[in-house]
Amino acid sequence: MKHFIHTGEFSRSELETLLHNAIANKGLRSNVLAGKSIGLLFFNSSLRTRSSFEVAIAQLGGHPVTLEVGSGVWNLEFREGAVMNADKSEHIKDAARVLSRYFDALCVRSFPGLKNLAEDMQDPIVEAFRKYASIPVINMESALYHPCQAMADMLTIRERFGKTEGVKVALSWAYHIKALPTSVANSFAVAAHQFGCDVTIVAPEGYVLPAAVMNQLGNVKLSHDLNELKKQDVVYAKSWGSLENYGVPAPESLKSWMIDLDKLGPATFMHCMPLRRNVEIADDVMDSGQNACYDQAENRLHVQKEIIRMVMG
Ligand code: CP
């Protein structure tokens, strides 16, 4: 059984094959999924992930079924041994086993609760589906990882620079009014390292990535200085919450970490989206020719078709 939960579970050569196929098969329409149904289970909102997965499955001749937990689908419990006398109506153990009888693969989006750090670090929801489903599971962003986004990001860098090896990329923390998950930052940093990019993480004091992620990054460079951004080929901006003050929004003193053209310099700008203009990223960046965000969003479609083909192959 092949799942796609985290790029770190795949070799560089396997990921290179995915990118190669995504480029070669851009625009591909096929019937490879004829007669097959894929469930898209969302615990959280989405614009790009939902649209790009539904279109990808349709372009491969399959049938996507989108389910929104808490909106017409029962609230699901993930804790082992839970006494389910509160707001959760069904256990993931049971839901995963039932959905495996209907679908040929299951894609899951499940953000962290941002209340219990130790629990979130176990990536409990996507891991419960991996454990109890008997069909391939694809991670559409979990508490810890967003691997489909990271593969679209690697494709975007490959297209812009003709390579990933040695491309200088900064993962830059950006201000946000809410405490956000680390998943996008985690997956981008790991994938960029796997693809041989020269990675620097630029963030304020206290905004580290989880130790389990840092352990996968080798001797990654760390900086607290936004002037580092001007030295890069690519600046990938993303806000994430403090692990020390877990779930607590960043102080207003960090508003100066909004990325604008002056901070960006000549680099290509990347962000997974959605983003808050003029809070996280300034209009002058988003409306400039340096913005690669819309290519990243398009590339979700191309890489996801290959990820689906790989796990169902
Ligand atoms: N980048 C991304 O996953 O976007 P959505 O949250 O809109 O799906």
XYZ file of C-alpha atoms and ligand atoms in Angstrom, residues 45-50 109 141 146 149 272-274 300, ligand 1:
22
model
C -11.411 25.121 4.499
C -9.654 25.174 1.126
C -9.720 26.968 -2.211
C -6.713 25.555 -4.125
C -6.518 22.044 -2.691
C -10.178 21.217 -3.162
C -6.936 17.674 5.022
C -2.155 19.185 4.481
C 1.764 19.746 3.144
C 2.181 21.942 -1.963
C 1.459 28.747 -0.915
C -1.576 31.073 -0.560
C -4.017 32.043 0.859
C -0.715 21.800 -7.628
N -2.153 26.299 -0.584
C -3.276 25.675 -0.215
O -3.268 24.532 0.263
O -4.413 26.412 -0.433
P -5.855 26.068 0.143
O -5.768 26.153 1.640
O -6.784 27.111 -0.426
O -6.237 24.691 -0.284
